[in-house]
């Protein structure tokens, strides 16, 4: 069974930085894309950033130039460096991985989420 474990969330003031980490463990045959989603109270979950196994990235417009997604394939870990944080970035951030597991089929796995709170 595959698990995703997030870390790095917390409370910061506007303009500060945080780095989120997410490590996937278990019987992983291959990892395809990995990414971060977020959900603020009363809002739908949205894609923040995604990175493919080849290193291609995509970001929601609101975080471009401020957030950077990266991955360490040897550790099955994805990171999200968040700079110049704004109060509107406050949300629960969820790690996502599209991977092939023990049944040799691709599945979406999710972490349990980590809270990011940006104060003004």
PDB file of C-alpha atoms in Angstrom:
ATOM      1  CA  UNK A   1       0.000   0.000   0.000  1.00  0.00           C
ATOM      2  CA  UNK A   2       1.183   3.485  -0.841  1.00  0.00           C
ATOM      3  CA  UNK A   3       1.171   6.348   1.616  1.00  0.00           C
ATOM      4  CA  UNK A   4       1.898  10.024   1.081  1.00  0.00           C
ATOM      5  CA  UNK A   5       3.143  11.948   4.088  1.00  0.00           C
ATOM      6  CA  UNK A   6       3.264  15.747   4.020  1.00  0.00           C
ATOM      7  CA  UNK A   7       5.307  18.026   6.228  1.00  0.00           C
ATOM      8  CA  UNK A   8       6.330  21.659   6.440  1.00  0.00           C
ATOM      9  CA  UNK A   9       3.056  23.470   6.959  1.00  0.00           C
ATOM     10  CA  UNK A  10       2.601  26.095   9.612  1.00  0.00           C
ATOM     11  CA  UNK A  11       1.848  29.697  10.438  1.00  0.00           C
ATOM     12  CA  UNK A  12       3.807  32.512   8.813  1.00  0.00           C
ATOM     13  CA  UNK A  13       3.405  36.232   8.329  1.00  0.00           C
ATOM     14  CA  UNK A  14       2.690  37.716   4.922  1.00  0.00           C
ATOM     15  CA  UNK A  15       5.859  37.876   2.875  1.00  0.00           C
ATOM     16  CA  UNK A  16       7.365  34.849   4.566  1.00  0.00           C
ATOM     17  CA  UNK A  17       8.323  31.477   3.170  1.00  0.00           C
ATOM     18  CA  UNK A  18       7.578  27.821   3.758  1.00  0.00           C
ATOM     19  CA  UNK A  19       8.741  24.627   2.123  1.00  0.00           C
ATOM     20  CA  UNK A  20       6.356  21.707   1.942  1.00  0.00           C
ATOM     21  CA  UNK A  21       7.581  18.158   1.498  1.00  0.00           C
ATOM     22  CA  UNK A  22       5.712  15.010   0.558  1.00  0.00           C
ATOM     23  CA  UNK A  23       7.263  11.560   0.591  1.00  0.00           C
ATOM     24  CA  UNK A  24       5.618   8.560  -1.024  1.00  0.00           C
ATOM     25  CA  UNK A  25       6.316   5.125   0.386  1.00  0.00           C
ATOM     26  CA  UNK A  26       5.113   1.597  -0.227  1.00  0.00           C
ATOM     27  CA  UNK A  27       5.107  -0.727  -3.177  1.00  0.00           C
ATOM     28  CA  UNK A  28       5.663   1.786  -5.962  1.00  0.00           C
ATOM     29  CA  UNK A  29       6.390   0.486  -9.425  1.00  0.00           C
ATOM     30  CA  UNK A  30       6.802   3.906 -10.990  1.00  0.00           C
ATOM     31  CA  UNK A  31       5.847   7.471 -10.209  1.00  0.00           C
ATOM     32  CA  UNK A  32       4.389   9.653 -12.911  1.00  0.00           C
ATOM     33  CA  UNK A  33       3.272  13.157 -12.009  1.00  0.00           C
ATOM     34  CA  UNK A  34       3.323  14.567  -8.471  1.00  0.00           C
ATOM     35  CA  UNK A  35       1.686  17.748  -7.359  1.00  0.00           C
ATOM     36  CA  UNK A  36       0.119  19.962  -4.760  1.00  0.00           C
ATOM     37  CA  UNK A  37      -3.496  20.997  -4.381  1.00  0.00           C
ATOM     38  CA  UNK A  38      -5.051  23.320  -1.857  1.00  0.00           C
ATOM     39  CA  UNK A  39      -8.471  23.966  -0.433  1.00  0.00           C
ATOM     40  CA  UNK A  40      -9.487  27.075   1.449  1.00  0.00           C
ATOM     41  CA  UNK A  41     -12.633  27.212   3.595  1.00  0.00           C
ATOM     42  CA  UNK A  42     -15.733  27.468   1.431  1.00  0.00           C
ATOM     43  CA  UNK A  43     -13.801  26.984  -1.791  1.00  0.00           C
ATOM     44  CA  UNK A  44     -13.193  24.107  -4.160  1.00  0.00           C
ATOM     45  CA  UNK A  45      -9.927  22.260  -4.166  1.00  0.00           C
ATOM     46  CA  UNK A  46      -7.597  23.639  -6.808  1.00  0.00           C
ATOM     47  CA  UNK A  47      -4.389  22.518  -8.419  1.00  0.00           C
ATOM     48  CA  UNK A  48      -1.459  24.607  -7.236  1.00  0.00           C
ATOM     49  CA  UNK A  49       1.475  22.999  -9.022  1.00  0.00           C
ATOM     50  CA  UNK A  50       2.348  19.751 -10.737  1.00  0.00           C
ATOM     51  CA  UNK A  51       5.586  18.196 -11.949  1.00  0.00           C
ATOM     52  CA  UNK A  52       6.000  15.255 -14.293  1.00  0.00           C
ATOM     53  CA  UNK A  53       8.599  12.533 -14.064  1.00  0.00           C
ATOM     54  CA  UNK A  54      10.488  14.356 -16.803  1.00  0.00           C
ATOM     55  CA  UNK A  55      10.557  17.622 -14.882  1.00  0.00           C
ATOM     56  CA  UNK A  56       7.894  19.604 -16.713  1.00  0.00           C
ATOM     57  CA  UNK A  57       5.943  21.902 -14.403  1.00  0.00           C
ATOM     58  CA  UNK A  58       2.664  23.753 -14.362  1.00  0.00           C
ATOM     59  CA  UNK A  59       1.300  26.290 -11.871  1.00  0.00           C
ATOM     60  CA  UNK A  60      -1.943  28.025 -11.163  1.00  0.00           C
ATOM     61  CA  UNK A  61      -1.642  31.655 -12.250  1.00  0.00           C
ATOM     62  CA  UNK A  62      -1.941  33.044  -8.738  1.00  0.00           C
ATOM     63  CA  UNK A  63       1.320  31.433  -7.564  1.00  0.00           C
ATOM     64  CA  UNK A  64       3.508  31.841 -10.634  1.00  0.00           C
ATOM     65  CA  UNK A  65       6.772  33.530  -9.764  1.00  0.00           C
ATOM     66  CA  UNK A  66       6.338  32.828  -6.062  1.00  0.00           C
ATOM     67  CA  UNK A  67       6.110  29.035  -5.738  1.00  0.00           C
ATOM     68  CA  UNK A  68       8.478  26.417  -7.107  1.00  0.00           C
ATOM     69  CA  UNK A  69       7.747  22.713  -7.321  1.00  0.00           C
ATOM     70  CA  UNK A  70      10.553  20.171  -7.487  1.00  0.00           C
ATOM     71  CA  UNK A  71      11.094  16.481  -6.901  1.00  0.00           C
ATOM     72  CA  UNK A  72      13.717  13.988  -5.836  1.00  0.00           C
ATOM     73  CA  UNK A  73      13.015  10.798  -7.736  1.00  0.00           C
ATOM     74  CA  UNK A  74      15.421   8.732  -5.634  1.00  0.00           C
ATOM     75  CA  UNK A  75      13.405   9.603  -2.528  1.00  0.00           C
ATOM     76  CA  UNK A  76       9.959   9.611  -4.171  1.00  0.00           C
ATOM     77  CA  UNK A  77       9.555  13.062  -2.698  1.00  0.00           C
ATOM     78  CA  UNK A  78       8.014  16.241  -4.046  1.00  0.00           C
ATOM     79  CA  UNK A  79       8.604  19.712  -2.631  1.00  0.00           C
ATOM     80  CA  UNK A  80       6.834  23.025  -2.844  1.00  0.00           C
ATOM     81  CA  UNK A  81       8.899  26.088  -2.043  1.00  0.00           C
ATOM     82  CA  UNK A  82       6.533  28.933  -1.240  1.00  0.00           C
ATOM     83  CA  UNK A  83       7.916  32.463  -1.135  1.00  0.00           C
ATOM     84  CA  UNK A  84       6.265  35.852  -0.745  1.00  0.00           C
ATOM     85  CA  UNK A  85       3.282  34.234   0.902  1.00  0.00           C
ATOM     86  CA  UNK A  86       0.002  36.096   0.961  1.00  0.00           C
ATOM     87  CA  UNK A  87      -3.032  35.705   3.224  1.00  0.00           C
ATOM     88  CA  UNK A  88      -4.979  34.343   0.268  1.00  0.00           C
ATOM     89  CA  UNK A  89      -2.557  31.398   0.179  1.00  0.00           C
ATOM     90  CA  UNK A  90      -4.069  30.183   3.447  1.00  0.00           C
ATOM     91  CA  UNK A  91      -5.469  26.703   2.868  1.00  0.00           C
ATOM     92  CA  UNK A  92      -5.005  23.043   3.540  1.00  0.00           C
ATOM     93  CA  UNK A  93      -2.397  21.807   1.090  1.00  0.00           C
ATOM     94  CA  UNK A  94      -2.684  18.258  -0.208  1.00  0.00           C
ATOM     95  CA  UNK A  95       0.001  16.197  -1.852  1.00  0.00           C
ATOM     96  CA  UNK A  96      -0.992  14.158  -4.881  1.00  0.00           C
ATOM     97  CA  UNK A  97       0.829  11.458  -6.794  1.00  0.00           C
ATOM     98  CA  UNK A  98      -0.131   9.670  -9.974  1.00  0.00           C
ATOM     99  CA  UNK A  99       1.717   6.394  -9.736  1.00  0.00           C
ATOM    100  CA  UNK A 100       1.724   2.752 -10.680  1.00  0.00           C
ATOM    101  CA  UNK A 101       1.478   0.478  -7.659  1.00  0.00           C
ATOM    102  CA  UNK A 102       1.371  -3.256  -7.009  1.00  0.00           C
ATOM    103  CA  UNK A 103      -1.544  -3.939  -9.368  1.00  0.00           C
ATOM    104  CA  UNK A 104       0.466  -2.439 -12.248  1.00  0.00           C
ATOM    105  CA  UNK A 105      -2.143   0.200 -12.945  1.00  0.00           C
ATOM    106  CA  UNK A 106      -1.988   3.938 -12.507  1.00  0.00           C
ATOM    107  CA  UNK A 107      -3.764   5.446  -9.500  1.00  0.00           C
ATOM    108  CA  UNK A 108      -4.112   8.819  -7.829  1.00  0.00           C
ATOM    109  CA  UNK A 109      -2.945   8.888  -4.210  1.00  0.00           C
ATOM    110  CA  UNK A 110      -3.503  11.699  -1.752  1.00  0.00           C
ATOM    111  CA  UNK A 111      -1.929  12.831   1.464  1.00  0.00           C
ATOM    112  CA  UNK A 112      -4.040  13.847   4.429  1.00  0.00           C
ATOM    113  CA  UNK A 113      -3.176  17.523   4.069  1.00  0.00           C
ATOM    114  CA  UNK A 114      -1.129  20.090   5.924  1.00  0.00           C
ATOM    115  CA  UNK A 115      -2.376  23.478   7.067  1.00  0.00           C
ATOM    116  CA  UNK A 116      -0.718  26.626   5.773  1.00  0.00           C
ATOM    117  CA  UNK A 117      -1.827  29.835   7.436  1.00  0.00           C
ATOM    118  CA  UNK A 118      -0.541  33.237   6.353  1.00  0.00           C
ATOM    119  CA  UNK A 119      -1.316  36.115   8.681  1.00  0.00           C
ATOM    120  CA  UNK A 120      -1.591  39.754   7.662  1.00  0.00           C
TER     121      UNK A 120
END
